[in-house]
Amino acid sequence: MFVPPLAKLACLQRILIDLTWTKKGSEVCRRTMVHTSLMIIALLAGVLFLENVASESTPETQNVFVVLMDDLGYADNQGADPEMRTPNMQLLRQEGVTFNQSYVLQVCAPTRSAILTARYPYTYGMQINQIKGANLAWLNTSLKLFPEYMKENGYATYKVGKWHLGHCNETLTPLWRGFDYDFGFYTNSLGFFNHSGQGPFSYDFRNQTEVYYDQGTYAADLFAQYVRNAIVNRNKSKPMFMYYAMQSVHCPCEAKQDVVDRVCPHIKNLERRTRCGMVYSADQALGDLRDVLISEGIYNNTIVVLLADNGGPLDGGGSNWPLRGQKSSFWEGGMRSFTVLRSGKLRYTNTTYKGMIHAVDWLPTLMRAAGLIPPTTGLDGQDLWNQILTNNATGRTEFVYNMDDSTNRYCIRKFEYKYCEGVPGRKYNGWYPPASMIPSLKNQIYSGNLTWGDINFGKDIQMSNISKILLFNIEEDPQEIYNLQDIYPLKVEEMKKLLRKYKKSLFPFVEAEKATNAFVKYNETFGYEGPGWCNP
């Protein structure tokens, strides 16, 4: 049986990774194993390179996988917090490009709509999340979505995981919005083992339109197995587009206990330890994706982008350190995403792209990367593929963080300056490192090695103590410590003018009505979420 050479390398990598993070022993031993593993992998990579070139072609049309992690904090990876265990994310970084100014929206549904439409959510009423419970809310059906563009170009289109863009009518669900295949759930959050919401009749898991009943299998494992099967059993005459919207690591905060005990026992804080287990399971799913792409001989013909849908929530053990704020805020910690892209077409790997990229840019950028022609009109997104290939940060010069007229928060960016009207966060307006880092950081402050020692770690800053006009130089001050509004009044006036221009496109917020009829379906044994209770 022929085994693609990259598959041989992948098998060794996964074995070494598992040994490194699960064997008992001192931290010194672990580090030694890591360095030894990387040396062996590098040698094998060189030996196998020529064989791999012969076995794996790189046609113009590429498979495209968008992997969206739910509520992953900026510091919820081992590159930012050494106590976390994310070997496959680190491997993806080595093979690809990391983005240090990748932006999304402050919460789930707006980011998902931005990625799939390439348009700012505030322009069509999705500036906040109203798609929950009995609310009559959904993504506007007049908007053309990413999978529809891909289908027009001959792709088989898959949605795996979380939808959260409307399901009160079947025409709002994935199979009616451009996807050929759907495996996952419609709503915003579920238990990882019972696949149900908080209500007594809230089961929500489907394969296509049929309820897929499972109790006890961890969600990350269910999705990983489906992804593997989908790739192995794909129609090889068509390229794949997969929107892999993981449930991980959104709360409820549930991890596999054996993973927590084996991988994360060194973390003292209970919430952080549980999150470590959740993130590790998601990281293993990412490794499974890589493995099957390699074993099928299509890894170098596939573009994989990994990003988060918003910042991590502090109440769920997340951390966005050293950025300010958390999920739901317009601070950098709420809207800057840990993002990595891997493609066989990259000219530079194990590098950082320092230019700005926004969630609306992924549709045109990935279409170009796949050898397709993206739309040239009607989008807010920009095609940045050439800038990424050449590591040229000159592509995007300005963008809108978001405009939320329900809470009077408006933030924009132009070059290095971020300008906000209204307080960006409702709570958690400070800086929150992982608990394990606090003693070391305090020592750095006391010794004078940390320049921003006036920060009171872990303490909130009340909204009343924050100016409603904010100007930050994000290039020099990504932590948003120094408000420059009084120092640069002309810049403030310039940014006010730019904000007024963008506000002309604002679709005013309208509070969603609630359904009066039942939105739960029943079969013989249980109740489950389902469509059929609205007429969009």
Coordinates of C-alpha atoms in Angstrom, one line a residue:
M1 CA 0.0 0.0 0.0
F2 CA 1.4 3.4 -1.0
V3 CA 1.8 5.8 1.9
P4 CA 2.4 9.4 0.9
P5 CA 5.8 10.6 2.3
L6 CA 4.3 13.5 4.2
A7 CA 2.0 10.9 5.9
K8 CA 5.1 9.1 7.2
L9 CA 6.4 12.4 8.6
A10 CA 3.0 13.2 10.2
C11 CA 2.8 9.9 12.0
L12 CA 6.2 10.5 13.6
Q13 CA 5.3 14.0 14.5
R14 CA 2.1 13.0 16.2
I15 CA 3.9 10.2 18.1
L16 CA 6.6 12.6 19.3
I17 CA 4.0 15.2 20.2
D18 CA 2.0 12.7 22.3
L19 CA 5.2 11.5 24.1
T20 CA 6.3 15.1 24.8
W21 CA 3.1 16.3 26.5
T22 CA 1.8 13.1 28.1
K23 CA 4.9 11.4 29.6
K24 CA 5.5 12.0 33.2
G25 CA 8.8 13.7 34.1
S26 CA 10.5 17.0 34.7
E27 CA 9.9 20.1 32.6
V28 CA 13.6 19.8 31.5
C29 CA 12.9 16.4 30.1
R30 CA 10.0 17.6 28.2
R31 CA 11.9 20.4 26.7
T32 CA 14.7 18.1 25.8
M33 CA 12.2 15.8 24.0
V34 CA 10.7 18.8 22.2
H35 CA 14.1 19.9 20.8
T36 CA 15.1 16.3 19.9
S37 CA 11.8 15.7 18.2
L38 CA 12.1 18.9 16.1
M39 CA 15.6 17.9 15.0
I40 CA 14.5 14.4 13.9
I41 CA 11.5 15.9 12.1
A42 CA 13.6 18.4 10.3
L43 CA 16.0 15.7 9.1
L44 CA 13.2 13.5 7.9
A45 CA 11.5 16.4 6.2
G46 CA 14.7 17.0 4.1
V47 CA 15.0 13.3 3.2
L48 CA 11.4 13.1 2.2
F49 CA 11.1 16.4 0.3
L50 CA 12.0 15.1 -3.2
E51 CA 9.8 12.0 -2.8
N52 CA 6.9 14.2 -1.7
V53 CA 7.3 16.5 -4.7
A54 CA 6.9 13.5 -7.0
S55 CA 3.8 12.2 -5.2
E56 CA 1.9 15.4 -4.6
S57 CA 1.0 17.9 -7.3
T58 CA -0.1 21.5 -6.7
P59 CA -2.8 22.4 -9.2
E60 CA -4.1 25.9 -9.5
T61 CA -7.4 25.0 -7.8
Q62 CA -6.9 24.3 -4.1
N63 CA -9.0 22.9 -1.4
V64 CA -10.0 25.5 1.2
F65 CA -10.6 24.8 4.9
V66 CA -11.7 27.6 7.2
V67 CA -11.3 26.4 10.8
L68 CA -13.0 28.8 13.2
M69 CA -12.5 28.2 16.9
D70 CA -15.2 29.5 19.3
D71 CA -14.1 31.8 22.1
L72 CA -10.4 31.0 21.8
G73 CA -8.6 33.8 23.6
Y74 CA -5.5 35.5 22.2
A75 CA -3.4 33.8 24.9
D76 CA -5.1 30.4 24.9
N77 CA -2.2 28.7 23.0
Q78 CA 1.2 27.6 24.3
G79 CA 3.0 30.2 22.2
A80 CA 1.4 32.9 24.4
D81 CA 1.0 30.9 27.6
P82 CA 3.6 28.1 28.1
E83 CA 1.2 26.3 30.4
M84 CA -1.2 25.6 27.6
R85 CA -0.7 22.5 25.4
T86 CA -1.3 23.2 21.7
P87 CA 1.4 21.3 19.8
N88 CA -0.5 21.2 16.5
M89 CA -1.2 24.9 16.5
Q90 CA 2.5 25.4 17.0
L91 CA 3.2 23.0 14.2
L92 CA 0.8 24.9 11.9
R93 CA 2.7 28.1 12.8
Q94 CA 6.0 26.6 11.8
E95 CA 4.5 25.5 8.5
G96 CA 2.6 28.7 7.8
V97 CA 2.2 32.3 8.5
T98 CA 0.9 33.8 11.8
F99 CA -1.1 37.1 11.7
N100 CA -0.5 39.5 14.6
Q101 CA -3.2 42.0 13.4
S102 CA -6.0 39.7 12.4
Y103 CA -9.4 41.1 13.5
V104 CA -12.9 39.7 13.9
L105 CA -16.0 40.9 15.7
Q106 CA -16.7 41.0 19.4
V107 CA -19.1 38.0 19.5
C108 CA -20.1 34.9 17.6
A109 CA -22.8 35.7 15.0
P110 CA -21.3 39.0 13.7
T111 CA -18.0 37.3 13.0
R112 CA -19.6 34.3 11.3
S113 CA -21.6 36.6 9.1
A114 CA -18.5 38.8 8.3
I115 CA -16.5 35.7 7.2
L116 CA -19.3 34.3 5.1
T117 CA -20.5 37.5 3.4
A118 CA -17.2 39.6 3.2
R119 CA -19.3 42.5 4.4
Y120 CA -19.3 44.5 7.7
P121 CA -22.2 43.2 9.9
Y122 CA -23.2 46.7 10.9
T123 CA -24.3 47.3 7.3
Y124 CA -27.1 44.7 7.4
G125 CA -28.2 44.8 11.1
M126 CA -25.9 42.1 12.5
Q127 CA -23.7 44.4 14.7
I128 CA -24.7 42.4 17.8
N129 CA -25.9 38.9 18.5
Q130 CA -29.6 38.5 18.6
I131 CA -29.8 35.0 17.2
K132 CA -30.7 33.1 20.4
G133 CA -33.7 31.5 22.1
A134 CA -37.1 32.5 20.6
N135 CA -35.7 35.6 18.9
L136 CA -36.9 36.1 15.3
A137 CA -33.4 36.9 14.0
W138 CA -31.3 35.6 11.2
L139 CA -28.6 36.4 8.6
N140 CA -30.3 38.4 5.7
T141 CA -31.2 35.9 3.0
S142 CA -30.4 38.4 0.2
L143 CA -26.7 38.2 1.1
K144 CA -24.6 35.8 -1.0
L145 CA -22.4 33.5 1.1
F146 CA -18.9 32.1 0.7
P147 CA -20.0 28.6 -0.1
E148 CA -22.3 29.9 -2.9
Y149 CA -19.3 31.5 -4.6
M150 CA -17.3 28.2 -4.2
K151 CA -20.1 26.1 -5.6
E152 CA -20.2 28.3 -8.7
N153 CA -16.5 27.3 -9.1
G154 CA -17.1 23.6 -8.9
Y155 CA -16.5 23.0 -5.2
A156 CA -18.1 20.5 -2.9
T157 CA -19.1 22.6 0.1
Y158 CA -19.2 21.4 3.7
K159 CA -20.3 23.1 7.0
V160 CA -19.1 21.3 10.1
G161 CA -19.9 22.4 13.6
K162 CA -21.8 25.5 14.8
W163 CA -24.1 27.6 12.5
H164 CA -25.7 30.3 14.7
L165 CA -26.9 32.4 11.8
G166 CA -30.6 31.5 12.0
H167 CA -32.7 28.4 12.0
C168 CA -36.4 29.3 12.6
N169 CA -37.1 28.4 9.0
E170 CA -35.3 25.7 7.0
T171 CA -34.4 28.2 4.3
L172 CA -32.1 29.9 6.8
T173 CA -30.1 26.8 7.5
P174 CA -26.8 25.7 5.9
L175 CA -28.2 23.4 3.2
W176 CA -30.2 26.4 1.8
R177 CA -27.3 28.8 2.1
G178 CA -24.9 27.2 -0.3
F179 CA -23.6 24.1 1.6
D180 CA -23.9 20.6 0.1
Y181 CA -23.2 18.9 3.4
D182 CA -24.0 19.9 7.0
F183 CA -23.0 18.1 10.2
G184 CA -23.4 20.0 13.5
F185 CA -25.8 22.3 15.3
Y186 CA -27.9 25.4 14.6
T187 CA -27.8 27.2 17.9
N188 CA -25.2 29.2 19.8
S189 CA -24.0 26.7 22.6
L190 CA -24.4 23.2 23.7
G191 CA -23.1 20.7 26.2
F192 CA -20.0 18.9 24.9
F193 CA -21.3 15.5 25.9
N194 CA -25.1 15.7 25.8
H195 CA -25.3 18.1 22.8
S196 CA -28.2 20.0 24.3
G197 CA -28.8 23.5 25.4
Q198 CA -29.8 24.5 28.9
G199 CA -33.5 23.8 28.5
P200 CA -35.1 20.4 29.0
F201 CA -36.0 20.0 25.3
S202 CA -33.0 21.5 23.6
Y203 CA -31.1 18.7 21.8
D204 CA -29.5 20.2 18.7
F205 CA -27.3 18.0 16.5
R206 CA -27.8 17.0 12.8
N207 CA -26.4 15.2 9.9
Q208 CA -27.9 17.0 6.9
T209 CA -31.5 17.7 8.0
E210 CA -31.9 14.5 10.1
V211 CA -31.4 14.6 13.9
Y212 CA -28.2 12.8 14.7
Y213 CA -28.6 11.4 18.2
D214 CA -25.6 10.8 20.4
Q215 CA -25.0 10.9 24.1
G216 CA -21.6 10.9 25.7
T217 CA -19.2 11.4 22.8
Y218 CA -17.2 14.5 23.2
A219 CA -18.2 17.1 20.6
A220 CA -14.6 17.8 19.3
D221 CA -14.2 14.0 18.7
L222 CA -17.5 13.8 16.8
F223 CA -16.6 16.6 14.5
A224 CA -13.0 15.3 14.0
Q225 CA -14.3 11.9 12.9
Y226 CA -16.9 13.4 10.5
V227 CA -14.2 15.6 9.0
R228 CA -11.9 12.6 8.5
N229 CA -14.6 10.6 6.8
A230 CA -15.7 13.5 4.6
I231 CA -12.1 13.9 3.3
V232 CA -11.5 10.2 2.8
N233 CA -14.9 9.7 1.1
R234 CA -14.9 13.0 -0.9
N235 CA -15.7 13.2 -4.6
K236 CA -12.2 13.4 -5.9
S237 CA -13.3 15.1 -9.1
K238 CA -14.3 18.2 -7.0
P239 CA -12.1 20.4 -4.7
M240 CA -13.4 20.8 -1.2
F241 CA -14.5 23.9 0.6
M242 CA -15.0 23.3 4.3
Y243 CA -16.2 25.8 6.9
Y244 CA -15.2 23.9 10.1
A245 CA -16.8 26.0 12.9
M246 CA -15.7 24.2 16.0
Q247 CA -17.8 24.1 19.1
S248 CA -14.6 24.3 21.1
V249 CA -13.9 26.2 23.3
H250 CA -17.2 27.9 24.0
C251 CA -18.8 27.3 27.4
P252 CA -20.3 25.3 29.1
C253 CA -16.7 24.6 30.2
E254 CA -16.5 20.9 29.8
A255 CA -13.4 18.9 29.1
K256 CA -12.6 15.2 29.0
Q257 CA -11.4 14.4 32.5
D258 CA -8.7 12.0 31.3
V259 CA -7.3 14.8 29.1
V260 CA -7.3 17.2 32.0
D261 CA -5.6 14.7 34.3
R262 CA -3.0 13.7 31.7
V263 CA -2.2 16.9 29.9
C264 CA -3.1 19.8 32.2
P265 CA -2.5 18.8 35.9
H266 CA 0.2 21.4 36.3
I267 CA -2.3 24.3 36.1
K268 CA -3.5 25.2 39.5
N269 CA -6.4 27.5 38.6
L270 CA -9.5 25.2 38.0
E271 CA -11.1 27.2 35.2
R272 CA -7.8 27.6 33.4
R273 CA -7.0 23.9 33.8
T274 CA -10.4 22.9 32.3
R275 CA -9.9 25.3 29.5
C276 CA -6.5 23.7 28.9
G277 CA -8.2 20.4 28.4
M278 CA -10.8 21.8 26.1
V279 CA -8.2 23.6 24.0
Y280 CA -6.0 20.5 23.9
S281 CA -8.9 18.4 22.5
A282 CA -9.5 21.1 19.8
D283 CA -5.8 21.1 19.0
Q284 CA -5.9 17.3 18.6
A285 CA -8.8 17.7 16.1
L286 CA -6.6 20.2 14.2
G287 CA -3.8 17.6 14.2
D288 CA -6.3 15.0 12.9
L289 CA -7.2 17.3 10.1
R290 CA -3.6 17.7 9.1
D291 CA -3.0 14.0 9.3
V292 CA -5.8 13.0 7.0
L293 CA -5.0 15.7 4.5
I294 CA -1.4 14.3 4.4
S295 CA -2.5 10.6 4.3
E296 CA -4.8 11.4 1.3
G297 CA -1.9 13.2 -0.5
I298 CA -3.7 16.6 -0.7
Y299 CA -2.0 18.6 2.1
N300 CA 0.0 20.7 -0.3
N301 CA -3.1 21.2 -2.4
T302 CA -5.0 22.6 0.6
I303 CA -5.2 26.0 2.2
V304 CA -6.0 25.9 5.9
V305 CA -6.7 29.0 7.9
L306 CA -7.3 28.8 11.7
L307 CA -8.8 31.7 13.5
A308 CA -11.0 32.6 16.5
D309 CA -14.4 34.1 16.3
N310 CA -13.8 36.6 19.1
G311 CA -11.7 37.1 22.2
G312 CA -11.8 34.7 25.1
P313 CA -14.3 35.2 28.0
L314 CA -12.7 35.9 31.4
D315 CA -15.5 34.0 33.1
G316 CA -14.7 30.9 31.2
G317 CA -11.0 30.8 32.0
G318 CA -9.9 32.5 28.8
S319 CA -7.1 35.0 28.5
N320 CA -6.3 37.6 25.9
W321 CA -3.1 38.7 27.5
P322 CA -1.3 41.1 26.9
L323 CA -4.3 42.7 25.1
R324 CA -7.0 44.7 26.9
G325 CA -10.5 43.4 27.5
Q326 CA -12.4 40.2 26.7
K327 CA -15.1 38.7 24.5
S328 CA -17.9 41.1 23.7
S329 CA -15.8 44.2 24.1
F330 CA -14.4 46.5 21.3
W331 CA -11.0 46.4 23.0
E332 CA -8.2 44.6 21.2
G333 CA -8.7 41.6 23.5
G334 CA -12.2 41.2 22.3
M335 CA -11.6 41.6 18.5
R336 CA -8.0 40.6 17.7
S337 CA -7.8 36.9 16.8
F338 CA -5.1 34.3 17.1
T339 CA -4.8 33.4 13.3
V340 CA -2.6 31.1 11.3
L341 CA -2.6 30.2 7.6
R342 CA -0.9 27.3 6.0
S343 CA -0.6 26.7 2.2
G344 CA 1.7 24.9 -0.1
K345 CA 1.9 28.2 -2.1
L346 CA 3.4 30.2 0.7
R347 CA 6.8 31.6 -0.2
Y348 CA 7.7 32.3 3.5
T349 CA 6.9 30.0 6.4
N350 CA 7.3 30.1 10.1
T351 CA 6.9 33.9 9.8
T352 CA 4.6 36.6 11.0
Y353 CA 2.4 38.8 8.7
K354 CA 2.3 42.2 10.4
G355 CA -0.3 43.8 8.2
M356 CA -4.0 44.3 9.1
I357 CA -6.5 41.7 8.0
H358 CA -10.2 41.6 8.9
A359 CA -12.8 38.9 8.9
V360 CA -14.4 40.4 5.8
D361 CA -11.1 39.8 3.9
W362 CA -11.0 36.1 4.1
L363 CA -13.6 35.4 1.3
P364 CA -11.8 37.3 -1.5
T365 CA -8.3 36.4 -0.1
L366 CA -8.9 32.7 0.0
M367 CA -10.7 32.6 -3.3
R368 CA -7.6 34.2 -4.9
A369 CA -5.3 31.8 -3.0
A370 CA -7.4 28.9 -4.4
G371 CA -6.8 30.2 -8.0
L372 CA -10.3 31.7 -8.3
I373 CA -11.4 35.2 -9.3
P374 CA -13.1 36.8 -6.3
P375 CA -15.9 39.3 -6.7
T376 CA -14.8 42.9 -7.3
T377 CA -17.9 44.8 -6.3
G378 CA -20.3 44.7 -3.4
L379 CA -17.9 43.6 -0.7
D380 CA -16.1 45.3 2.1
G381 CA -13.4 42.6 2.1
Q382 CA -10.1 43.1 0.3
D383 CA -8.1 40.5 -1.6
L384 CA -4.8 40.4 0.4
W385 CA -3.3 37.2 -1.0
N386 CA -0.5 38.8 -2.9
Q387 CA 0.5 40.8 0.3
I388 CA 0.5 37.6 2.3
L389 CA 2.6 35.7 -0.3
T390 CA 5.2 38.5 -0.3
N391 CA 4.9 39.3 3.4
N392 CA 4.1 42.9 2.4
A393 CA 2.0 44.7 5.1
T394 CA 0.8 47.5 2.8
G395 CA -2.6 46.0 1.8
R396 CA -5.3 47.1 4.2
T397 CA -4.9 50.6 5.6
E398 CA -8.2 51.1 7.5
F399 CA -11.2 49.1 8.7
V400 CA -14.3 49.3 11.0
Y401 CA -14.0 47.3 14.2
N402 CA -17.8 47.6 14.6
M403 CA -20.6 50.0 15.1
D404 CA -23.1 49.1 17.8
D405 CA -25.8 51.7 18.0
S406 CA -27.6 49.7 20.7
T407 CA -24.9 50.5 23.2
N408 CA -23.4 53.5 21.4
R409 CA -20.0 52.0 20.7
Y410 CA -18.1 52.8 17.5
C411 CA -14.5 52.0 16.7
I412 CA -12.4 52.4 13.5
R413 CA -8.8 52.0 12.5
K414 CA -6.7 54.0 10.1
F415 CA -3.0 53.0 9.7
E416 CA -1.6 52.9 13.3
Y417 CA -4.5 54.8 14.9
K418 CA -7.6 53.3 16.6
Y419 CA -10.4 55.7 17.4
C420 CA -13.4 54.9 19.5
E421 CA -16.5 56.8 20.6
G422 CA -18.2 55.2 23.6
V423 CA -16.6 52.9 26.1
P424 CA -15.5 49.7 24.3
G425 CA -16.4 47.3 27.1
R426 CA -19.3 46.8 29.5
K427 CA -17.1 45.0 32.0
Y428 CA -13.6 43.6 32.3
N429 CA -12.0 46.8 30.8
G430 CA -8.6 46.0 32.2
W431 CA -5.7 43.5 31.5
Y432 CA -6.0 39.9 32.6
P433 CA -3.0 37.6 32.2
P434 CA -3.4 33.8 32.9
A435 CA -3.2 33.3 36.7
S436 CA 0.1 31.4 36.4
M437 CA 1.8 34.5 34.9
I438 CA 0.8 37.0 37.6
P439 CA 3.6 36.3 40.1
S440 CA 6.3 36.6 37.4
L441 CA 4.8 39.8 36.0
K442 CA 4.6 41.4 39.4
N443 CA 8.3 40.6 39.9
Q444 CA 9.1 42.3 36.6
I445 CA 7.1 45.4 37.7
Y446 CA 8.9 45.6 41.0
S447 CA 12.3 45.2 39.3
G448 CA 11.5 47.9 36.7
N449 CA 11.6 45.5 33.8
L450 CA 8.0 45.9 32.8
T451 CA 7.3 49.5 31.7
W452 CA 3.5 49.5 32.2
G453 CA 3.6 48.8 35.9
D454 CA 0.6 51.0 36.7
I455 CA -1.7 48.2 35.6
N456 CA -3.6 46.5 38.4
F457 CA -3.7 43.0 37.1
G458 CA -7.1 41.2 37.3
K459 CA -9.0 44.3 38.4
D460 CA -11.8 45.8 36.4
I461 CA -11.9 49.5 35.4
Q462 CA -15.3 51.0 35.8
M463 CA -16.9 52.5 32.7
S464 CA -17.4 55.8 34.5
N465 CA -13.6 56.1 34.7
I466 CA -13.0 55.6 31.0
S467 CA -13.2 58.4 28.5
K468 CA -15.9 58.2 25.8
I469 CA -13.4 59.5 23.2
L470 CA -10.3 57.3 22.8
L471 CA -7.4 57.4 20.5
F472 CA -4.6 54.8 20.6
N473 CA -1.5 54.2 18.5
I474 CA -1.9 50.5 18.1
E475 CA 1.4 49.9 16.5
E476 CA 3.2 51.3 19.5
D477 CA 0.6 50.6 22.2
P478 CA -1.3 47.4 21.3
Q479 CA -2.3 47.1 25.0
E480 CA -4.4 50.4 24.7
I481 CA -2.8 51.9 27.8
Y482 CA -2.3 55.5 26.6
N483 CA -5.2 57.5 25.4
L484 CA -3.8 60.2 23.0
Q485 CA -6.9 62.3 22.4
D486 CA -5.6 65.3 24.3
I487 CA -2.2 65.1 22.7
Y488 CA -3.3 64.8 19.1
P489 CA -6.5 66.9 18.7
L490 CA -6.1 67.1 14.9
K491 CA -5.9 63.4 14.6
V492 CA -9.0 63.1 16.7
E493 CA -10.9 65.4 14.3
E494 CA -9.6 63.4 11.3
M495 CA -10.8 60.2 12.7
K496 CA -14.2 61.7 13.7
K497 CA -14.7 62.7 10.1
L498 CA -13.8 59.2 8.9
L499 CA -16.2 57.6 11.4
R500 CA -19.0 59.9 10.1
K501 CA -18.3 58.6 6.6
Y502 CA -18.7 55.0 7.7
K503 CA -21.8 55.7 9.8
K504 CA -23.6 56.5 6.5
S505 CA -23.7 52.7 5.9
L506 CA -25.0 51.9 9.3
F507 CA -28.2 49.7 9.3
P508 CA -29.9 50.9 12.5
F509 CA -30.3 48.4 15.3
V510 CA -33.8 46.9 15.6
E511 CA -34.5 44.7 18.6
A512 CA -35.7 41.3 17.5
E513 CA -39.2 40.2 18.2
K514 CA -39.8 36.9 20.0
A515 CA -41.7 34.0 18.6
T516 CA -45.1 33.2 20.2
N517 CA -45.3 29.7 19.0
A518 CA -43.3 26.7 20.2
F519 CA -39.9 26.4 18.6
V520 CA -39.1 22.9 20.0
K521 CA -39.9 19.7 18.0
Y522 CA -40.5 16.4 19.6
N523 CA -40.1 12.7 18.7
E524 CA -40.9 9.7 20.7
T525 CA -38.2 10.2 23.3
F526 CA -36.8 13.7 23.4
G527 CA -37.3 17.3 22.4
Y528 CA -35.0 19.1 20.0
E529 CA -34.3 22.4 18.4
G530 CA -35.8 22.7 14.9
P531 CA -37.0 25.1 12.2
G532 CA -40.5 25.8 11.2
W533 CA -41.5 28.7 13.5
C534 CA -41.0 31.8 11.4
N535 CA -41.5 33.2 7.9
P536 CA -38.5 35.2 6.9

